[in-house]
Amino acid sequence: MLNKTSNTTWGGRFEQAPDADAVQFNASLAFDHVLYQHDIAGSKAHAEMLARQKLISQQEAALIMQGLAEIEAEMDQGQHPLDYACEDIHMFIEHLLIQKIGDAAKKLHTGRSRNDQVALDLRLYVRKSADSIREQLQTLMETLNTLATNHQQDRMPGYTHLQQAQPISLGHYFAAYYCMFQRDGKRLDDWHARMNYSPLGACALAGSNLPLDRQFIAEKLQFSGIIENTLDAVSDRDFVIEFCSVASIIMMHLSRLSEDMILWATQEFNFVSLHDAFSTGSSLMPNKKNPDLPELIRGKSGRVFGHLMSILTVMKGLPLAYNKDMQEDKECLFDTVNTLSACLKIMSPFLKSLRFNTELMQEKAAGGYLDATEVLESLVLKGMPFRMAHHQVGQWVRKAMENQCSLAEIQMNTIEKKPFHLCTGMELQAEDIKNILALANEIRQSPKKFNKTLANKKLVMLFEKPSFRTRLSFSLAIQELGGVAVESIESSRKQEHPADMMRVLNGYADFVMMRTHDDGVFAKMAEHADIPVINGLSALYHPCQILACWHFYFHPFLLHSLFQQSVLLTVQQAQ
Ligand code: ARG
């Protein structure tokens, strides 16, 4: 290929032979030879166009086409050792063609530059690679879909911050990855629609004065059209960068999935057992079975991200149009395709080989108070403001942890047996107060509608320092709703112990309403109560809060109606 004085392809103006190290440094054939099929496909389309445009004869075109077909078949069989003196794959094939068919081959490069040639080859290469990546994605999605379907009913803990959060199903887990890879496939489709335009005919940068038919080549090579701006056609590698970015996203998804499997395979998690065929042992520790495959996928994601960064960095400072720096895109792109493809290929069989310890997953999903959010939402559905419910369930979880029992047990105890100091930490939103007042108003407007609400219910009112107004308003409210009000003022029970008093009240009354600033006494009463006890006068919170809370824990309608009436009165008094 090299003669003594210069390179035969471009050496016309050179007097000195190139330096051997410089030749090697300059060459890309060692890696761009993988483009040979695409280079030949592009050349065939180009030759056909040249003949149609009468820039070469039909005979010359036929010779070129025949020669290229033979070279391709020979290269398929590895018959042509790479001649590194030929700078790149484009010159290597032209050199082989000249050897094979002689002078006709020297016309092939008419109306073409290596700049548009390489832009074309690279597009053909990455377009084809993406097709097979898309197929591999499809296979992986089918595997995930099967796993999602088979494990629909298998409950497991779902995690946030790697802390057990809420129960999910193993099927739900795999379905999430199905969705991610589905989006990745769509990303490739979008990218394909954007990149599928032919650069050929842009020549070095400015197009050609020859009557080329760019459209013909584009159609021949299944492009949607041509890249109109010739500078753009030869100078951008955004289609490579965008592909590498989609590849990086796919690798990121594969890596996360791998990470979970690695974690689940630990003795600590023990959610999954690795199949012998897809794991490795340790050269030192006979007990080990290592998840090398997902670890490698996780590791290789770093490499693919790196390629994306490399190409971005190569491109970022280049003046228009072509610069040799762009030759550095190839190894990154090729390795991205190969790495991604290898990872996708192994992921499906690896996943299929896993045995999931669904019993243990189920057991873990049942413990750990993962039902807390469900309980919270059930309170919200009953009408409790979200923040209040959150706080309440949080307290129940703490209690359940202290007592080493389930949330359900604590909840039952709390609701049915042990009223507790409801005033603590409750918050009531303006909206809630509005609703309560609206109901109270309704009761006031049509008391008849509610006059059976408290039928046969005895409500005992233990007031600290009741004003006549308060006593009257509460007593009348209870009576209007059909109940019986019994009042007691503090001075008359000075000597009585709250526990004793509560024991009696448990037997006679249906509810107790206190109005005291002494939280200690209230707590004692509540502690010994089998019936609802409420403090309607707290030093800490507005009675509205307490009333609203109360209603959620006990007979929702009865007390609701009753206490709303009181709230209304209280509010009226305050005005
Ligand atoms: N091997 C080169 C590349 O990969 C082909 C284009 C060379 N063009 C040029 N004007 N030297 O970018």
XYZ file of C-alpha atoms and ligand atoms in Angstrom:
587
model
C 0.000 0.000 0.000
C 2.723 2.450 0.918
C 5.163 3.352 -1.776
C 8.495 4.836 -0.973
C 7.479 8.464 -1.123
C 3.859 8.686 -0.140
C 0.469 7.212 0.554
C -1.172 6.247 -2.776
C -4.617 7.451 -1.760
C -3.810 10.959 -0.704
C -0.038 11.247 -1.208
C -0.017 13.306 -4.420
C 1.229 16.444 -2.774
C 3.641 14.715 -0.420
C 7.341 14.381 -1.143
C 8.375 12.440 1.918
C 7.239 8.964 2.911
C 5.216 8.929 6.114
C 6.881 7.991 9.387
C 6.080 4.399 10.338
C 5.005 5.270 13.899
C 2.899 8.123 12.566
C 1.180 5.741 10.171
C 0.377 3.374 12.973
C -0.767 6.160 15.252
C -3.023 7.527 12.548
C -4.594 4.208 11.598
C -8.025 3.046 12.676
C -8.170 -0.200 10.732
C -7.365 -2.218 13.842
C -10.833 -1.373 15.157
C -12.894 0.068 12.312
C -12.566 -3.147 10.267
C -15.845 -4.232 11.935
C -17.523 -1.726 9.606
C -16.566 -3.634 6.458
C -20.027 -4.933 5.566
C -21.541 -1.492 5.980
C -18.720 0.144 4.065
C -19.304 -2.277 1.196
C -23.088 -1.772 1.304
C -22.541 1.990 1.109
C -20.049 1.654 -1.733
C -22.390 -0.549 -3.747
C -25.220 1.978 -3.436
C -22.795 4.768 -4.331
C -21.520 2.925 -7.424
C -25.047 2.245 -8.577
C -25.895 5.930 -8.206
C -22.739 6.995 -10.092
C -23.755 4.765 -13.022
C -27.337 6.045 -13.023
C -25.978 9.577 -13.107
C -23.605 8.569 -15.919
C -20.577 9.501 -13.836
C -19.224 6.005 -14.440
C -20.261 3.450 -17.056
C -22.642 0.546 -16.433
C -19.783 -1.876 -17.066
C -17.585 -0.144 -14.526
C -20.396 -0.200 -12.013
C -20.991 -3.900 -12.630
C -17.290 -4.625 -12.151
C -17.238 -2.613 -8.930
C -20.379 -4.307 -7.586
C -19.046 -7.751 -8.428
C -15.642 -6.978 -6.946
C -17.147 -5.619 -3.732
C -19.412 -8.680 -3.364
C -16.407 -10.955 -3.674
C -14.371 -8.928 -1.186
C -17.215 -9.111 1.303
C -17.480 -12.880 0.965
C -13.707 -13.199 1.304
C -13.615 -10.979 4.360
C -16.474 -12.972 5.875
C -14.144 -15.921 5.711
C -11.243 -13.958 7.129
C -9.267 -14.172 3.906
C -7.818 -10.665 3.998
C -5.326 -10.047 6.767
C -5.556 -6.419 7.759
C -2.935 -4.237 6.127
C -2.313 -1.527 8.683
C -0.576 0.625 6.110
C -4.094 1.198 4.801
C -5.160 3.832 7.249
C -8.719 2.726 7.723
C -11.414 0.320 6.543
C -12.452 2.629 3.702
C -8.990 2.717 2.206
C -8.413 -0.948 2.899
C -11.443 -2.007 0.875
C -10.639 0.402 -1.941
C -7.122 -0.995 -1.993
C -8.479 -4.580 -2.194
C -10.858 -3.538 -4.977
C -8.068 -1.931 -7.015
C -6.058 -5.112 -6.629
C -9.044 -7.147 -7.771
C -10.546 -5.148 -10.662
C -7.928 -2.557 -11.529
C -8.673 0.943 -12.811
C -12.479 0.834 -12.553
C -12.042 0.703 -8.780
C -10.283 4.075 -8.871
C -13.564 5.695 -9.937
C -15.527 4.473 -6.907
C -14.562 7.430 -4.736
C -16.044 9.887 -7.278
C -18.289 12.368 -5.489
C -17.451 10.955 -2.098
C -15.113 11.693 0.786
C -14.163 9.500 3.688
C -15.887 12.082 5.809
C -19.356 11.306 4.491
C -18.369 7.669 3.982
C -17.522 7.110 7.640
C -20.608 9.042 8.749
C -22.653 6.678 6.599
C -20.906 3.484 7.721
C -21.285 4.394 11.343
C -25.000 5.072 10.898
C -25.514 1.752 9.162
C -23.545 -0.031 11.873
C -25.326 1.519 14.833
C -28.756 1.203 13.189
C -28.245 -2.524 12.732
C -26.792 -2.930 16.209
C -29.796 -1.156 17.693
C -32.109 -3.599 15.898
C -30.499 -6.537 17.623
C -30.382 -4.693 20.961
C -34.125 -4.102 20.590
C -34.671 -7.826 20.019
C -32.613 -8.646 23.086
C -34.632 -6.153 25.103
C -37.781 -7.891 23.892
C -36.509 -11.258 25.107
C -35.644 -9.802 28.485
C -39.086 -8.198 28.722
C -40.728 -11.541 28.007
C -38.732 -13.114 30.836
C -39.721 -10.304 33.180
C -43.326 -10.597 32.129
C -43.338 -14.311 32.947
C -41.767 -13.638 36.340
C -44.269 -10.857 36.988
C -47.173 -13.147 36.147
C -45.886 -16.166 38.071
C -45.222 -14.166 41.217
C -48.287 -11.956 41.198
C -49.497 -13.407 44.497
C -46.139 -13.707 46.258
C -45.941 -10.984 48.858
C -42.641 -9.498 49.841
C -41.471 -6.374 51.629
C -41.057 -3.350 49.392
C -38.182 -1.048 50.359
C -37.385 2.626 50.377
C -33.984 3.713 51.693
C -33.408 -0.056 51.799
C -35.698 -0.079 54.840
C -38.808 -2.208 54.783
C -41.595 0.104 53.692
C -44.804 -1.515 52.469
C -45.747 -4.968 51.269
C -45.629 -5.474 47.519
C -45.691 -8.585 45.376
C -42.639 -10.077 43.733
C -44.656 -9.846 40.522
C -45.064 -6.105 41.048
C -41.305 -5.862 41.408
C -40.584 -7.567 38.094
C -43.342 -5.658 36.348
C -41.514 -2.456 37.315
C -38.443 -3.587 35.401
C -40.626 -4.665 32.507
C -41.889 -1.074 32.271
C -38.377 0.358 32.436
C -37.064 -1.820 29.624
C -40.185 -1.125 27.618
C -39.413 2.584 27.835
C -35.819 1.869 26.840
C -37.118 0.145 23.712
C -39.210 3.202 22.932
C -36.177 5.401 23.447
C -34.424 3.392 20.739
C -37.429 3.836 18.443
C -37.375 7.599 18.966
C -33.660 7.696 18.353
C -34.051 5.609 15.199
C -36.573 8.041 13.753
C -34.174 10.932 14.378
C -30.947 9.374 13.142
C -32.178 7.504 10.069
C -31.030 10.022 7.436
C -28.245 9.561 4.925
C -25.131 11.779 5.019
C -23.694 10.449 1.751
C -23.178 13.093 -0.915
C -22.122 15.676 1.654
C -18.611 14.745 0.522
C -15.831 16.365 2.558
C -18.072 19.113 3.916
C -19.550 21.208 1.116
C -21.293 18.708 -1.164
C -20.194 18.280 -4.755
C -20.493 19.967 -8.132
C -21.103 16.577 -9.683
C -24.735 15.660 -10.384
C -25.066 13.225 -7.488
C -28.431 11.703 -6.566
C -28.312 11.671 -2.775
C -31.950 10.654 -2.519
C -31.369 7.487 -4.546
C -28.683 6.277 -2.138
C -30.829 7.151 0.862
C -33.699 5.035 -0.463
C -31.396 2.204 -1.476
C -30.058 2.020 2.079
C -33.475 2.325 3.737
C -33.004 5.811 5.128
C -36.009 8.080 5.601
C -34.229 10.808 3.631
C -30.970 12.725 3.371
C -29.278 15.057 5.834
C -29.825 18.328 4.032
C -27.013 20.391 5.500
C -23.734 18.961 4.299
C -21.701 20.428 7.175
C -24.091 18.879 9.635
C -23.975 15.553 7.793
C -20.241 15.062 8.206
C -19.564 16.827 11.459
C -21.976 15.594 14.057
C -21.904 12.394 16.035
C -25.028 13.161 18.018
C -26.545 9.908 16.789
C -23.649 8.030 18.385
C -23.914 10.022 21.592
C -27.650 9.550 21.785
C -27.317 5.834 21.214
C -24.666 5.639 23.941
C -26.939 7.550 26.243
C -29.832 5.141 25.662
C -27.366 2.293 26.130
C -26.256 3.880 29.405
C -29.836 4.075 30.622
C -30.389 0.422 29.750
C -27.162 -0.469 31.557
C -28.276 1.565 34.549
C -31.505 -0.430 34.663
C -29.647 -3.704 34.271
C -27.238 -2.647 36.985
C -29.973 -1.812 39.495
C -31.718 -5.072 38.817
C -28.378 -6.829 39.274
C -27.780 -5.021 42.533
C -31.072 -6.264 43.961
C -30.300 -9.837 42.951
C -26.836 -9.583 44.525
C -28.380 -8.249 47.713
C -31.190 -10.788 47.741
C -28.663 -13.584 47.334
C -26.795 -12.611 50.519
C -27.198 -14.853 53.556
C -28.665 -11.830 55.322
C -31.515 -11.403 52.834
C -31.762 -14.956 51.565
C -34.591 -14.061 49.175
C -33.028 -15.810 46.229
C -30.739 -18.750 45.606
C -28.290 -18.662 42.754
C -28.188 -21.516 40.290
C -24.868 -23.323 40.103
C -24.752 -22.802 36.353
C -24.921 -19.027 36.760
C -22.659 -18.446 39.722
C -19.029 -19.010 40.610
C -17.032 -20.309 43.527
C -14.114 -18.850 45.394
C -10.600 -20.090 44.759
C -9.942 -19.885 48.490
C -13.176 -20.254 50.437
C -14.985 -23.511 49.725
C -18.221 -22.203 51.237
C -18.621 -19.392 48.721
C -21.076 -19.107 45.860
C -20.658 -15.750 44.210
C -23.044 -13.724 42.064
C -20.325 -12.850 39.551
C -22.689 -12.344 36.640
C -24.855 -9.581 38.086
C -21.716 -8.072 39.632
C -20.127 -7.901 36.203
C -23.225 -6.334 34.708
C -23.162 -3.766 37.497
C -19.464 -3.153 36.816
C -19.819 -2.950 33.059
C -22.397 -0.224 33.406
C -19.539 2.036 34.549
C -17.660 1.248 31.397
C -20.624 2.109 29.170
C -21.263 5.382 31.020
C -17.552 6.142 30.518
C -17.850 5.731 26.752
C -20.717 8.200 26.692
C -18.575 10.704 28.580
C -15.619 10.053 26.266
C -17.545 10.808 23.097
C -19.168 13.872 24.574
C -15.749 15.115 25.593
C -14.190 14.306 22.219
C -16.903 16.288 20.453
C -17.346 19.250 22.695
C -14.596 21.513 21.366
C -14.428 20.565 17.706
C -14.677 23.261 15.080
C -16.929 22.424 12.149
C -16.706 20.239 10.183
C -14.807 16.922 10.258
C -11.784 16.573 12.546
C -9.713 13.501 13.060
C -10.602 13.529 16.742
C -13.861 11.973 15.588
C -12.073 8.739 14.824
C -12.058 8.294 18.612
C -15.804 7.720 18.581
C -15.493 4.216 17.215
C -13.951 2.162 19.961
C -16.364 3.731 22.426
C -19.349 2.953 20.258
C -18.269 -0.576 19.367
C -17.517 -1.442 22.953
C -20.839 0.044 24.066
C -22.704 -2.159 21.595
C -20.735 -5.269 22.516
C -20.954 -4.728 26.260
C -24.630 -3.912 26.273
C -25.416 -6.833 24.048
C -23.439 -9.258 26.228
C -25.199 -8.027 29.369
C -28.645 -8.259 27.819
C -27.861 -11.727 26.538
C -26.923 -13.092 29.942
C -29.609 -11.341 31.999
C -32.569 -13.401 30.805
C -31.157 -16.876 31.454
C -29.691 -15.626 34.725
C -33.087 -14.403 35.935
C -34.773 -17.604 34.807
C -32.265 -19.650 36.792
C -33.015 -17.936 40.109
C -35.094 -19.651 42.807
C -37.040 -17.194 44.899
C -37.548 -17.901 48.574
C -41.150 -16.741 48.468
C -41.969 -18.155 51.913
C -39.352 -16.035 53.600
C -40.392 -13.019 51.544
C -43.979 -13.545 52.645
C -42.903 -13.896 56.270
C -40.916 -10.665 56.118
C -43.820 -8.890 54.438
C -46.115 -9.938 57.296
C -43.765 -8.677 60.053
C -42.106 -5.337 60.475
C -45.305 -3.246 60.656
C -45.431 -2.946 56.886
C -49.207 -2.660 57.161
C -48.849 0.725 58.883
C -49.612 2.689 55.731
C -52.616 0.497 55.015
C -53.943 1.144 58.543
C -53.258 4.848 58.119
C -55.205 4.893 54.866
C -58.110 3.053 56.445
C -58.308 5.830 59.041
C -58.176 8.406 56.271
C -61.024 6.629 54.504
C -63.045 6.908 57.701
C -62.499 10.640 57.486
C -59.537 11.224 59.768
C -57.235 13.990 58.537
C -54.073 12.486 57.093
C -51.616 14.091 59.510
C -53.631 13.023 62.478
C -53.874 9.468 61.203
C -50.143 9.422 60.481
C -49.317 10.498 63.992
C -51.755 8.039 65.488
C -50.477 5.054 63.563
C -46.926 6.093 64.381
C -47.816 5.889 68.066
C -49.416 2.501 67.568
C -46.287 1.236 65.815
C -44.151 2.388 68.718
C -46.455 0.672 71.183
C -46.544 -2.489 69.126
C -42.746 -2.536 69.020
C -42.577 -2.056 72.797
C -45.068 -4.862 73.362
C -43.608 -7.007 70.599
C -46.989 -7.569 69.060
C -48.683 -6.775 65.786
C -50.133 -3.441 64.836
C -53.574 -5.012 64.603
C -53.401 -6.158 68.231
C -52.437 -2.712 69.460
C -55.106 -1.117 67.364
C -57.807 -3.411 68.767
C -56.676 -2.808 72.314
C -56.581 0.894 71.808
C -59.948 1.145 70.191
C -61.925 -1.342 72.177
C -60.445 -1.406 75.609
C -58.104 1.366 76.509
C -59.049 4.904 75.704
C -55.947 7.006 76.047
C -55.117 10.614 76.157
C -56.300 11.624 72.758
C -55.210 15.177 72.995
C -51.545 14.470 72.417
C -50.080 15.752 69.201
C -53.310 15.963 67.281
C -53.703 18.537 64.618
C -56.892 19.655 63.094
C -56.997 21.484 59.797
C -59.264 24.422 59.096
C -61.152 22.242 56.621
C -61.923 19.657 59.322
C -63.263 22.287 61.686
C -65.431 23.609 58.885
C -66.883 20.130 58.296
C -67.535 19.576 61.970
C -69.294 22.896 62.260
C -71.338 22.174 59.161
C -72.585 18.959 60.719
C -73.268 20.678 64.008
C -75.244 23.255 62.129
C -77.263 20.548 60.436
C -78.099 19.048 63.815
C -79.169 22.434 65.060
C -81.343 23.152 62.031
C -83.190 19.871 62.147
C -82.779 18.411 65.616
C -85.697 16.057 64.998
C -83.714 14.196 62.391
C -81.133 13.385 65.049
C -83.304 12.980 68.095
C -82.734 9.217 68.330
C -79.004 9.449 67.897
C -78.257 8.986 71.554
C -81.343 6.939 72.437
C -80.729 4.940 75.640
C -77.218 6.327 76.007
C -76.100 7.725 79.322
C -73.431 10.331 79.224
C -71.686 11.381 82.405
C -70.177 14.841 82.484
C -67.411 15.403 85.023
C -66.773 19.109 85.030
C -64.009 20.913 86.871
C -65.594 24.372 87.182
C -68.653 24.388 85.020
C -70.415 27.584 84.263
C -74.158 27.392 84.192
C -74.089 28.041 80.418
C -71.755 25.120 79.767
C -73.729 22.693 81.895
C -76.981 23.751 80.369
C -75.788 23.629 76.781
C -74.238 20.171 77.137
C -77.222 18.741 79.031
C -79.712 20.111 76.535
C -77.662 18.882 73.600
C -77.614 15.368 74.990
C -81.295 15.404 75.748
C -82.172 16.715 72.319
C -80.338 13.796 70.797
C -82.307 11.374 72.927
C -79.679 10.629 75.552
C -79.483 11.012 79.297
C -77.035 13.508 80.757
C -75.683 13.063 84.252
C -73.507 15.834 85.570
C -71.111 16.032 88.393
C -69.019 18.969 89.504
C -65.617 18.574 90.985
C -66.321 19.765 94.510
C -68.743 16.892 95.016
C -66.140 14.200 94.242
C -62.995 15.681 95.807
C -62.221 12.569 97.810
C -62.916 10.022 95.117
C -60.029 8.235 93.472
C -60.208 8.353 89.636
C -59.678 4.587 89.329
C -62.545 3.805 91.719
C -64.788 6.310 90.059
C -64.044 4.894 86.627
C -64.828 1.357 87.782
C -68.318 2.498 88.737
C -68.800 4.565 85.638
C -67.820 1.596 83.485
C -70.895 -0.183 84.835
C -73.427 2.630 84.540
C -72.487 5.026 81.818
C -71.988 4.725 78.089
C -69.564 7.613 77.725
C -67.733 9.968 80.021
C -66.956 13.494 79.160
C -64.558 15.344 81.383
C -63.763 18.989 81.346
C -60.556 19.316 83.306
C -57.184 20.959 83.023
C -55.709 18.194 85.151
C -54.255 15.891 82.531
C -53.046 13.508 85.236
C -56.558 12.847 86.458
C -57.801 12.455 82.928
C -55.053 9.958 82.116
C -55.910 7.916 85.237
C -59.580 7.846 84.257
C -58.791 6.894 80.708
C -56.471 4.165 81.898
C -59.191 2.433 83.862
C -61.991 3.033 81.409
C -63.824 0.398 79.416
C -65.974 3.053 77.842
C -64.961 6.107 75.859
C -63.646 8.952 77.963
C -62.899 12.329 76.558
C -61.424 15.467 78.001
C -63.415 18.278 76.514
C -61.194 20.903 78.043
C -57.518 20.603 77.560
C -54.839 23.043 78.526
C -52.931 21.945 75.462
C -55.406 21.809 72.661
C -58.600 23.351 71.566
C -61.594 21.188 72.411
C -62.487 20.997 68.723
C -59.399 18.939 68.189
C -60.211 16.518 70.908
C -63.773 16.136 69.806
C -62.771 15.446 66.262
C -60.193 12.883 67.311
C -62.622 11.216 69.588
C -65.141 10.708 66.906
C -62.713 8.733 64.817
C -61.861 6.241 67.470
C -65.268 5.432 68.772
C -68.828 5.131 67.560
C -68.406 7.473 64.704
C -71.891 8.783 64.339
C -73.151 8.869 67.905
C -70.396 10.842 69.408
C -69.883 12.803 66.299
C -73.355 14.237 66.480
C -73.228 14.716 70.182
C -69.945 16.467 70.371
C -70.414 18.511 67.286
C -73.351 20.048 69.064
C -71.078 20.859 71.946
C -68.455 22.268 69.680
C -70.982 24.560 68.200
C -71.986 25.728 71.618
C -68.387 26.173 72.639
C -67.667 28.179 69.575
C -70.741 30.270 70.050
C -69.728 30.924 73.614
C -66.327 32.008 72.531
C -67.705 34.593 70.135
N -10.879 6.767 9.928
C -11.518 8.013 9.841
C -12.485 8.191 11.011
O -12.733 7.280 11.652
C -12.261 8.114 8.568
C -12.436 9.502 8.052
C -11.129 10.083 7.659
N -11.263 11.342 7.059
C -10.252 12.183 6.911
N -10.470 13.305 6.327
N -9.053 11.853 7.311
O -12.901 9.256 11.290
